[in-house]
Structures are given as structure tokens and as C-alpha cells.
PDB file of C-alpha atoms in Angstrom:
ATOM      1  CA  MET A   1     118.231  76.950 120.917  1.00 49.00           C
ATOM      2  CA  ALA A   2     121.363  78.669 121.464  1.00 54.00           C
ATOM      3  CA  VAL A   3     124.232  77.976 118.906  1.00 56.00           C
ATOM      4  CA  SER A   4     127.762  78.096 119.394  1.00 57.00           C
ATOM      5  CA  GLY A   5     130.054  80.424 117.585  1.00 62.00           C
ATOM      6  CA  ARG A   6     131.895  77.294 115.921  1.00 71.00           C
ATOM      7  CA  ASP A   7     128.430  76.108 114.747  1.00 75.00           C
ATOM      8  CA  MET A   8     127.536  79.571 113.221  1.00 80.00           C
ATOM      9  CA  MET A   9     128.065  79.810 109.257  1.00 84.00           C
ATOM     10  CA  GLY A  10     129.219  83.485 109.046  1.00 85.00           C
ATOM     11  CA  GLY A  11     129.124  83.768 105.230  1.00 86.00           C
ATOM     12  CA  LEU A  12     125.492  82.524 105.259  1.00 89.00           C
ATOM     13  CA  ALA A  13     124.417  85.166 107.849  1.00 90.00           C
ATOM     14  CA  LYS A  14     126.237  87.811 105.800  1.00 92.00           C
ATOM     15  CA  GLY A  15     124.791  86.787 102.525  1.00 91.00           C
ATOM     16  CA  LEU A  16     121.114  86.728 104.120  1.00 91.00           C
ATOM     17  CA  SER A  17     121.891  90.305 105.702  1.00 93.00           C
ATOM     18  CA  ILE A  18     122.512  91.711 102.025  1.00 93.00           C
ATOM     19  CA  ILE A  19     119.550  89.849 100.603  1.00 91.00           C
ATOM     20  CA  GLU A  20     117.293  91.615 103.605  1.00 89.00           C
ATOM     21  CA  ALA A  21     118.745  94.905 102.741  1.00 91.00           C
ATOM     22  CA  PHE A  22     116.753  94.938  99.685  1.00 89.00           C
ATOM     23  CA  SER A  23     112.999  96.227 100.029  1.00 82.00           C
ATOM     24  CA  ALA A  24     110.135  97.992  98.195  1.00 72.00           C
ATOM     25  CA  GLU A  25     111.543 101.283  99.150  1.00 77.00           C
ATOM     26  CA  ARG A  26     115.276 100.072  98.394  1.00 84.00           C
ATOM     27  CA  PRO A  27     115.099  97.650  95.020  1.00 86.00           C
ATOM     28  CA  LYS A  28     118.452  98.885  93.653  1.00 92.00           C
ATOM     29  CA  LEU A  29     121.198  99.149  95.741  1.00 94.00           C
ATOM     30  CA  SER A  30     125.155 100.132  95.238  1.00 95.00           C
ATOM     31  CA  ILE A  31     127.738  98.142  97.232  1.00 95.00           C
ATOM     32  CA  SER A  32     128.336 100.870  99.320  1.00 95.00           C
ATOM     33  CA  GLU A  33     124.579 101.319 100.215  1.00 95.00           C
ATOM     34  CA  ALA A  34     124.056  97.680 100.583  1.00 95.00           C
ATOM     35  CA  ALA A  35     127.178  97.355 103.076  1.00 95.00           C
ATOM     36  CA  GLU A  36     125.657 100.210 105.088  1.00 94.00           C
ATOM     37  CA  ILE A  37     122.178  98.749 105.504  1.00 94.00           C
ATOM     38  CA  ALA A  38     123.722  95.494 106.076  1.00 94.00           C
ATOM     39  CA  GLN A  39     126.231  96.927 108.431  1.00 94.00           C
ATOM     40  CA  LEU A  40     129.029  95.139 106.498  1.00 95.00           C
ATOM     41  CA  ASP A  41     132.317  96.404 105.259  1.00 95.00           C
ATOM     42  CA  ARG A  42     132.348  97.316 101.536  1.00 94.00           C
ATOM     43  CA  ALA A  43     134.625  94.302 100.675  1.00 95.00           C
ATOM     44  CA  THR A  44     132.220  91.604 102.039  1.00 95.00           C
ATOM     45  CA  ALA A  45     129.197  93.160 100.878  1.00 94.00           C
ATOM     46  CA  ARG A  46     130.708  93.037  97.295  1.00 94.00           C
ATOM     47  CA  ARG A  47     131.495  89.269  97.504  1.00 94.00           C
ATOM     48  CA  CYS A  48     128.069  88.623  98.795  1.00 94.00           C
ATOM     49  CA  LEU A  49     126.441  90.724  95.800  1.00 94.00           C
ATOM     50  CA  LEU A  50     128.694  89.308  93.301  1.00 94.00           C
ATOM     51  CA  THR A  51     128.017  85.766  94.472  1.00 94.00           C
ATOM     52  CA  LEU A  52     124.098  86.226  94.539  1.00 93.00           C
ATOM     53  CA  ALA A  53     124.514  87.817  91.123  1.00 93.00           C
ATOM     54  CA  GLU A  54     126.458  84.477  89.812  1.00 92.00           C
ATOM     55  CA  LEU A  55     123.818  82.344  91.463  1.00 92.00           C
ATOM     56  CA  GLY A  56     120.943  84.235  89.616  1.00 91.00           C
ATOM     57  CA  TYR A  57     119.454  86.065  92.699  1.00 90.00           C
ATOM     58  CA  ALA A  58     120.694  89.154  91.705  1.00 91.00           C
ATOM     59  CA  ALA A  59     121.248  91.229  88.727  1.00 92.00           C
ATOM     60  CA  TYR A  60     124.237  93.894  88.520  1.00 93.00           C
ATOM     61  CA  ASP A  61     124.059  96.853  85.641  1.00 92.00           C
ATOM     62  CA  GLY A  62     127.548  98.045  86.426  1.00 91.00           C
ATOM     63  CA  LYS A  63     126.400 100.413  89.269  1.00 92.00           C
ATOM     64  CA  PHE A  64     123.366  98.632  90.991  1.00 95.00           C
ATOM     65  CA  PHE A  65     122.269  95.430  92.107  1.00 94.00           C
ATOM     66  CA  THR A  66     118.669  94.263  92.049  1.00 91.00           C
ATOM     67  CA  VAL A  67     117.482  90.888  93.283  1.00 88.00           C
ATOM     68  CA  THR A  68     115.748  88.560  90.561  1.00 85.00           C
ATOM     69  CA  PRO A  69     112.797  86.613  91.016  1.00 75.00           C
ATOM     70  CA  LYS A  70     114.618  83.456  91.810  1.00 82.00           C
ATOM     71  CA  VAL A  71     115.090  85.037  95.090  1.00 79.00           C
ATOM     72  CA  LEU A  72     111.212  84.263  95.772  1.00 68.00           C
ATOM     73  CA  ARG A  73     112.350  80.867  96.082  1.00 73.00           C
ATOM     74  CA  LEU A  74     113.890  81.077  99.324  1.00 75.00           C
ATOM     75  CA  GLY A  75     110.479  82.576 100.686  1.00 68.00           C
ATOM     76  CA  THR A  76     107.854  80.620  98.755  1.00 61.00           C
ATOM     77  CA  GLY A  77     108.331  77.316 100.343  1.00 62.00           C
ATOM     78  CA  CYS A  78     107.991  78.907 103.827  1.00 63.00           C
ATOM     79  CA  LEU A  79     104.857  80.624 103.045  1.00 61.00           C
ATOM     80  CA  ALA A  80     103.483  77.608 101.351  1.00 59.00           C
ATOM     81  CA  SER A  81     104.219  75.360 104.329  1.00 63.00           C
ATOM     82  CA  MET A  82     102.544  77.836 106.884  1.00 69.00           C
ATOM     83  CA  PRO A  83      98.800  77.013 107.576  1.00 86.00           C
ATOM     84  CA  LEU A  84      97.737  80.644 108.242  1.00 90.00           C
ATOM     85  CA  PRO A  85      97.890  81.476 104.739  1.00 89.00           C
ATOM     86  CA  ARG A  86      96.120  78.625 103.656  1.00 88.00           C
ATOM     87  CA  ILE A  87      93.456  78.926 106.171  1.00 90.00           C
ATOM     88  CA  VAL A  88      92.845  82.734 105.556  1.00 93.00           C
ATOM     89  CA  GLN A  89      93.128  83.070 102.056  1.00 92.00           C
ATOM     90  CA  PRO A  90      89.566  81.681 100.895  1.00 92.00           C
ATOM     91  CA  PHE A  91      88.144  84.183 103.782  1.00 94.00           C
ATOM     92  CA  LEU A  92      90.024  87.199 102.342  1.00 94.00           C
ATOM     93  CA  ASP A  93      89.012  86.369  98.699  1.00 93.00           C
ATOM     94  CA  GLN A  94      85.459  86.372  99.595  1.00 94.00           C
ATOM     95  CA  LEU A  95      85.686  89.458 102.025  1.00 95.00           C
ATOM     96  CA  SER A  96      87.503  91.472  99.128  1.00 94.00           C
ATOM     97  CA  GLU A  97      84.838  90.384  96.563  1.00 93.00           C
ATOM     98  CA  ASP A  98      81.970  91.306  99.041  1.00 94.00           C
ATOM     99  CA  ILE A  99      83.269  94.832  99.931  1.00 94.00           C
ATOM    100  CA  GLY A 100      85.054  95.716  96.737  1.00 92.00           C
ATOM    101  CA  GLN A 101      88.407  96.508  98.413  1.00 93.00           C
ATOM    102  CA  SER A 102      91.907  95.016  98.808  1.00 93.00           C
ATOM    103  CA  THR A 103      92.211  92.936 101.927  1.00 95.00           C
ATOM    104  CA  SER A 104      95.343  91.508 103.715  1.00 96.00           C
ATOM    105  CA  VAL A 105      96.751  89.434 106.335  1.00 97.00           C
ATOM    106  CA  SER A 106     100.096  90.000 108.248  1.00 96.00           C
ATOM    107  CA  ILE A 107     102.186  88.966 110.999  1.00 95.00           C
ATOM    108  CA  LEU A 108     104.775  90.799 113.109  1.00 95.00           C
ATOM    109  CA  ASP A 109     108.374  90.209 112.309  1.00 91.00           C
ATOM    110  CA  ASP A 110     110.919  92.247 114.487  1.00 89.00           C
ATOM    111  CA  THR A 111     109.796  95.797 113.846  1.00 94.00           C
ATOM    112  CA  GLU A 112     108.157  95.195 110.506  1.00 94.00           C
ATOM    113  CA  ILE A 113     104.815  93.534 109.326  1.00 95.00           C
ATOM    114  CA  VAL A 114     105.141  90.957 106.917  1.00 92.00           C
ATOM    115  CA  TYR A 115     102.144  90.187 104.660  1.00 93.00           C
ATOM    116  CA  VAL A 116     101.162  86.634 104.422  1.00 92.00           C
ATOM    117  CA  ALA A 117      98.000  86.744 102.569  1.00 94.00           C
ATOM    118  CA  ARG A 118      96.396  89.239 100.400  1.00 94.00           C
ATOM    119  CA  ALA A 119      93.328  89.541  97.926  1.00 93.00           C
ATOM    120  CA  ALA A 120      93.566  92.696  95.743  1.00 85.00           C
ATOM    121  CA  GLN A 121      90.875  94.576  93.817  1.00 74.00           C
ATOM    122  CA  ARG A 122      92.791  97.632  92.938  1.00 66.00           C
ATOM    123  CA  ARG A 123      96.097  99.238  93.696  1.00 60.00           C
ATOM    124  CA  VAL A 124      95.832 101.965  96.279  1.00 60.00           C
ATOM    125  CA  MET A 125      99.495 102.295  97.190  1.00 59.00           C
ATOM    126  CA  SER A 126     102.320 103.212  94.970  1.00 59.00           C
ATOM    127  CA  ILE A 127     104.173 100.049  95.875  1.00 67.00           C
ATOM    128  CA  ALA A 128     102.869  96.597  94.782  1.00 73.00           C
ATOM    129  CA  LEU A 129     102.072  94.813  97.956  1.00 84.00           C
ATOM    130  CA  MET A 130     102.114  90.863  98.170  1.00 86.00           C
ATOM    131  CA  PRO A 131     102.844  87.850 100.361  1.00 87.00           C
ATOM    132  CA  GLY A 132     106.146  88.378 101.628  1.00 85.00           C
ATOM    133  CA  SER A 133     105.965  92.369 101.433  1.00 88.00           C
ATOM    134  CA  ARG A 134     107.130  94.325 104.472  1.00 90.00           C
ATOM    135  CA  LEU A 135     105.925  97.651 105.862  1.00 94.00           C
ATOM    136  CA  PRO A 136     107.005  99.301 109.400  1.00 95.00           C
ATOM    137  CA  ALA A 137     104.513  98.151 112.291  1.00 97.00           C
ATOM    138  CA  TYR A 138     104.556 101.711 113.929  1.00 98.00           C
ATOM    139  CA  CYS A 139     102.740 103.694 111.276  1.00 97.00           C
ATOM    140  CA  THR A 140     100.546 100.679 109.786  1.00 97.00           C
ATOM    141  CA  SER A 141      96.961  99.746 110.960  1.00 98.00           C
ATOM    142  CA  MET A 142      98.111  96.040 111.201  1.00 98.00           C
ATOM    143  CA  GLY A 143     101.117  96.943 112.749  1.00 98.00           C
ATOM    144  CA  ARG A 144      99.230  98.954 115.829  1.00 98.00           C
ATOM    145  CA  VAL A 145      96.698  96.063 116.245  1.00 97.00           C
ATOM    146  CA  LEU A 146      99.618  93.692 116.685  1.00 98.00           C
ATOM    147  CA  LEU A 147     101.564  96.086 118.823  1.00 98.00           C
ATOM    148  CA  ALA A 148      98.311  96.402 120.980  1.00 98.00           C
ATOM    149  CA  SER A 149      98.472  92.640 121.935  1.00 97.00           C
ATOM    150  CA  LEU A 150     101.954  93.373 123.729  1.00 97.00           C
ATOM    151  CA  SER A 151     102.490  94.334 127.158  1.00 96.00           C
ATOM    152  CA  LEU A 152     103.133  98.147 127.922  1.00 96.00           C
ATOM    153  CA  GLU A 153     106.626  97.367 128.631  1.00 96.00           C
ATOM    154  CA  ASP A 154     107.162  95.493 125.286  1.00 97.00           C
ATOM    155  CA  ARG A 155     105.348  98.236 123.001  1.00 97.00           C
ATOM    156  CA  ARG A 156     107.699 100.756 124.410  1.00 97.00           C
ATOM    157  CA  ALA A 157     110.739  98.680 123.920  1.00 97.00           C
ATOM    158  CA  PHE A 158     109.602  97.799 120.425  1.00 96.00           C
ATOM    159  CA  LEU A 159     108.939 101.598 119.535  1.00 97.00           C
ATOM    160  CA  GLU A 160     112.544 102.378 121.004  1.00 97.00           C
ATOM    161  CA  ARG A 161     114.368  99.964 118.607  1.00 95.00           C
ATOM    162  CA  SER A 162     112.218 100.811 115.601  1.00 96.00           C
ATOM    163  CA  ASP A 163     113.375 103.333 112.956  1.00 94.00           C
ATOM    164  CA  ILE A 164     110.640 105.820 113.255  1.00 97.00           C
ATOM    165  CA  VAL A 165     110.415 108.361 110.452  1.00 96.00           C
ATOM    166  CA  ALA A 166     107.878 110.628 109.259  1.00 97.00           C
ATOM    167  CA  ARG A 167     106.557 108.941 105.901  1.00 96.00           C
ATOM    168  CA  THR A 168     104.097 111.514 105.496  1.00 96.00           C
ATOM    169  CA  PRO A 169     103.318 115.039 107.208  1.00 97.00           C
ATOM    170  CA  MET A 170     100.716 112.690 108.964  1.00 97.00           C
ATOM    171  CA  THR A 171     102.852 110.044 110.394  1.00 98.00           C
ATOM    172  CA  LEU A 172     102.883 109.764 113.996  1.00 97.00           C
ATOM    173  CA  THR A 173     106.667 109.754 115.592  1.00 97.00           C
ATOM    174  CA  ASP A 174     106.524 110.862 118.819  1.00 97.00           C
ATOM    175  CA  ILE A 175     106.656 107.757 121.015  1.00 97.00           C
ATOM    176  CA  ASN A 176     104.258 108.833 123.714  1.00 98.00           C
ATOM    177  CA  ALA A 177     101.854 109.726 121.050  1.00 97.00           C
ATOM    178  CA  LEU A 178     102.304 106.205 119.417  1.00 98.00           C
ATOM    179  CA  MET A 179     101.826 104.533 122.704  1.00 98.00           C
ATOM    180  CA  ALA A 180      98.516 106.341 123.475  1.00 98.00           C
ATOM    181  CA  GLU A 181      97.282 105.472 120.282  1.00 98.00           C
ATOM    182  CA  ILE A 182      98.310 101.786 120.654  1.00 98.00           C
ATOM    183  CA  GLU A 183      96.419 101.789 123.810  1.00 98.00           C
ATOM    184  CA  GLU A 184      93.423 103.342 122.218  1.00 97.00           C
ATOM    185  CA  THR A 185      93.626 100.409 119.542  1.00 98.00           C
ATOM    186  CA  ALA A 186      93.787  97.797 122.333  1.00 97.00           C
ATOM    187  CA  THR A 187      90.638  99.384 124.020  1.00 97.00           C
ATOM    188  CA  ARG A 188      88.478  99.834 120.893  1.00 96.00           C
ATOM    189  CA  GLY A 189      89.586  96.662 119.473  1.00 97.00           C
ATOM    190  CA  HIS A 190      90.651  97.894 115.780  1.00 98.00           C
ATOM    191  CA  ALA A 191      93.159 100.234 114.190  1.00 98.00           C
ATOM    192  CA  MET A 192      92.673 103.290 111.980  1.00 97.00           C
ATOM    193  CA  ILE A 193      95.306 104.910 109.891  1.00 97.00           C
ATOM    194  CA  ASP A 194      94.838 108.010 107.841  1.00 97.00           C
ATOM    195  CA  GLN A 195      97.556 108.445 105.554  1.00 96.00           C
ATOM    196  CA  GLU A 196     100.347 107.868 107.743  1.00 97.00           C
ATOM    197  CA  VAL A 197     101.964 105.111 105.517  1.00 95.00           C
ATOM    198  CA  GLU A 198     101.391 107.127 102.307  1.00 94.00           C
ATOM    199  CA  ILE A 199      99.302 110.108 101.436  1.00 95.00           C
ATOM    200  CA  GLY A 200      96.019 108.978  99.866  1.00 94.00           C
ATOM    201  CA  LEU A 201      95.746 105.770 101.945  1.00 94.00           C
ATOM    202  CA  ARG A 202      93.463 104.947 104.689  1.00 96.00           C
ATOM    203  CA  SER A 203      93.094 101.665 106.322  1.00 96.00           C
ATOM    204  CA  LEU A 204      91.458  99.858 108.985  1.00 98.00           C
ATOM    205  CA  ALA A 205      92.576  96.668 110.913  1.00 98.00           C
ATOM    206  CA  VAL A 206      91.342  94.143 113.374  1.00 98.00           C
ATOM    207  CA  PRO A 207      93.206  91.356 115.111  1.00 98.00           C
ATOM    208  CA  LEU A 208      92.934  87.584 114.438  1.00 97.00           C
ATOM    209  CA  LYS A 209      92.696  85.748 117.584  1.00 94.00           C
ATOM    210  CA  SER A 210      92.857  82.090 118.181  1.00 90.00           C
ATOM    211  CA  ALA A 211      89.885  80.415 120.146  1.00 86.00           C
ATOM    212  CA  ARG A 212      91.844  81.027 123.363  1.00 88.00           C
ATOM    213  CA  GLY A 213      92.098  84.753 122.659  1.00 91.00           C
ATOM    214  CA  LYS A 214      95.784  85.124 121.507  1.00 93.00           C
ATOM    215  CA  THR A 215      96.197  87.461 118.652  1.00 96.00           C
ATOM    216  CA  ILE A 216      97.746  85.504 115.665  1.00 94.00           C
ATOM    217  CA  ALA A 217      97.960  88.115 112.955  1.00 96.00           C
ATOM    218  CA  ALA A 218      95.976  90.773 111.591  1.00 98.00           C
ATOM    219  CA  LEU A 219      93.382  91.616 108.875  1.00 98.00           C
ATOM    220  CA  ASN A 220      93.025  94.889 107.317  1.00 97.00           C
ATOM    221  CA  VAL A 221      91.383  96.839 104.274  1.00 96.00           C
ATOM    222  CA  GLY A 222      92.992  99.645 102.636  1.00 93.00           C
ATOM    223  CA  VAL A 223      91.057 102.230 100.710  1.00 93.00           C
ATOM    224  CA  ALA A 224      91.849 105.468  98.915  1.00 92.00           C
ATOM    225  CA  ALA A 225      91.350 108.566 100.998  1.00 92.00           C
ATOM    226  CA  SER A 226      88.976 110.015  98.323  1.00 90.00           C
ATOM    227  CA  ALA A 227      87.014 107.121  98.522  1.00 88.00           C
ATOM    228  CA  ALA A 228      85.915 107.125 102.219  1.00 89.00           C
ATOM    229  CA  SER A 229      86.522 109.463 105.373  1.00 94.00           C
ATOM    230  CA  MET A 230      87.803 107.811 108.404  1.00 94.00           C
ATOM    231  CA  GLN A 231      84.147 107.539 109.953  1.00 94.00           C
ATOM    232  CA  ASP A 232      82.810 106.004 106.505  1.00 94.00           C
ATOM    233  CA  LEU A 233      85.775 103.369 106.630  1.00 94.00           C
ATOM    234  CA  VAL A 234      84.882 102.268 109.928  1.00 96.00           C
ATOM    235  CA  GLU A 235      81.034 102.032 109.192  1.00 96.00           C
ATOM    236  CA  ARG A 236      81.251 100.528 105.851  1.00 96.00           C
ATOM    237  CA  TYR A 237      84.070  98.008 106.741  1.00 97.00           C
ATOM    238  CA  LEU A 238      84.441  97.310 110.304  1.00 97.00           C
ATOM    239  CA  PRO A 239      81.134  95.027 110.391  1.00 97.00           C
ATOM    240  CA  ALA A 240      82.612  92.594 107.365  1.00 97.00           C
ATOM    241  CA  LEU A 241      85.840  92.756 108.988  1.00 98.00           C
ATOM    242  CA  GLY A 242      84.520  91.522 112.420  1.00 96.00           C
ATOM    243  CA  ALA A 243      82.554  88.957 110.694  1.00 95.00           C
ATOM    244  CA  VAL A 244      85.616  87.442 109.171  1.00 96.00           C
ATOM    245  CA  GLN A 245      87.454  87.737 112.518  1.00 96.00           C
ATOM    246  CA  GLY A 246      84.669  85.669 114.111  1.00 93.00           C
ATOM    247  CA  GLU A 247      84.617  82.993 111.575  1.00 92.00           C
ATOM    248  CA  LEU A 248      88.551  82.447 111.858  1.00 92.00           C
ATOM    249  CA  LYS A 249      88.579  82.710 115.834  1.00 89.00           C
ATOM    250  CA  GLY A 250      87.882  78.787 115.951  1.00 82.00           C
ATOM    251  CA  LEU A 251      90.156  77.846 113.152  1.00 87.00           C
ATOM    252  CA  LEU A 252      93.726  79.679 114.396  1.00 87.00           C
ATOM    253  CA  VAL A 253      95.972  78.159 117.167  1.00 78.00           C
TER     254      VAL A 253
END
């Protein structure tokens, strides 16, 4: 639905852009940093941050702002109302128990994946992942599975507007190489990532599809690189991921 300019609340939009500036990689922001990320002038960013602090959504130490747990209220209701997390969580819990590894489900949101459900066995990344966590789509196994469901034209457009950086020496950053890898993912039906997000982490993902064949989300397992080679990763865990993929196919719309 198109909204006219007079119906838009500019202040609310700016405040939300400031909240979105915080991430796992950027948990603490100065006023200038927040302004740059949110693409606002410094005075506006300062007012937004001070308002968030006054309302308890942010904390301020005199130099840096951090969001507080209260900000989770903004997303908890949304996640709780979404049927997908409720449907997949029991399957994730059982899968994680069966294979002894952490498993996750995510969806695509602009150029990032958003975790909507997770069952953690052990921590394999330096950042703590949980429902609501975000990572770039271009370098994650779940992201590539989700991108594989798009048309060739949409994949390229997606990559061209993504902030593609080398998170590790192994990260693919060339758009043509990424296009080829995503096409290979579409052909084989699963994505494999070897330490492109973080050194020491390998992951495997499959799409979760509706009964009509539409990709709804992605399911993955992440393991320490020291625990399994890429070949081992596929041989050990792809059958279990595929079984859950099959079980969920008739439940997702």
C-alpha cells in the first residue's frame, strides 16, 4: 500500500533507522557513527538516541550508546505472532538433539538473513546467535539457499545492492563468482559455506519449501571447521536436514 507523504511520520522513521543501526557487529555506537549508518544528520541522530535512552531502549555512557533488552519488546511480539517459528521450533529441537549440533531457520529480509528459530548445542561463532539475529545473505549458507530461489535477474540485483566485503580471506566477493555459486546451490539443492562468514565455521543449508514448491525459509547446521571437513559435513548432516525438510513441506504455506 502506497502511503502519501502527509501520512508518514518522519520522526518514527528516523528513530527506527537509528535502532536498525545497531547490530551484533556494531553493539556500541557514538552519535556520529549512528548518524552515518542511519544516513541522518548528527543533530537528528543525537535526538533519536537521547529519546531512546530516556525511554529505556538505549543506554548511554557519555560516549557510546547501546540498546537495552527493552528493545526486544519491539520484535518479540512479531516473532511470537509468526506461525513459522512455532511450526519449525520442535523440529529444530529434535534435529539438534539427534545430530548434536546447533541448527537454525532463517528468512530473507532485504540483503540479510534474519534468524526466526534456533536450537543451540554449542557456540561455534564469536557472536551469539538467536531469533532476531541478522547476517549478510551473500556469504551465509542459508542466504545462498534463499537467493537460489530467486530469478537470475533478481539474484544479480540483490548482490549489486549488497554491501559485499571480505569477512574472512575465504569470503567470495566477486559478483560473478557469487552468481555461479548460487546457481550451483540451486542445482544441487543445498548450500555449503567454508569459513566465509567466520574463520573456524562451516555450515550446510537446505531450503524449506511449501507443498507448492515455494521456498519459505532456510534450515542449516553450523559446525566447527575442526570437527568436520566439507565432505564430512555433507555426508553426516545432509540426510538429517533433508528428512526435516521433507517433514515440514506439508506444514508450510
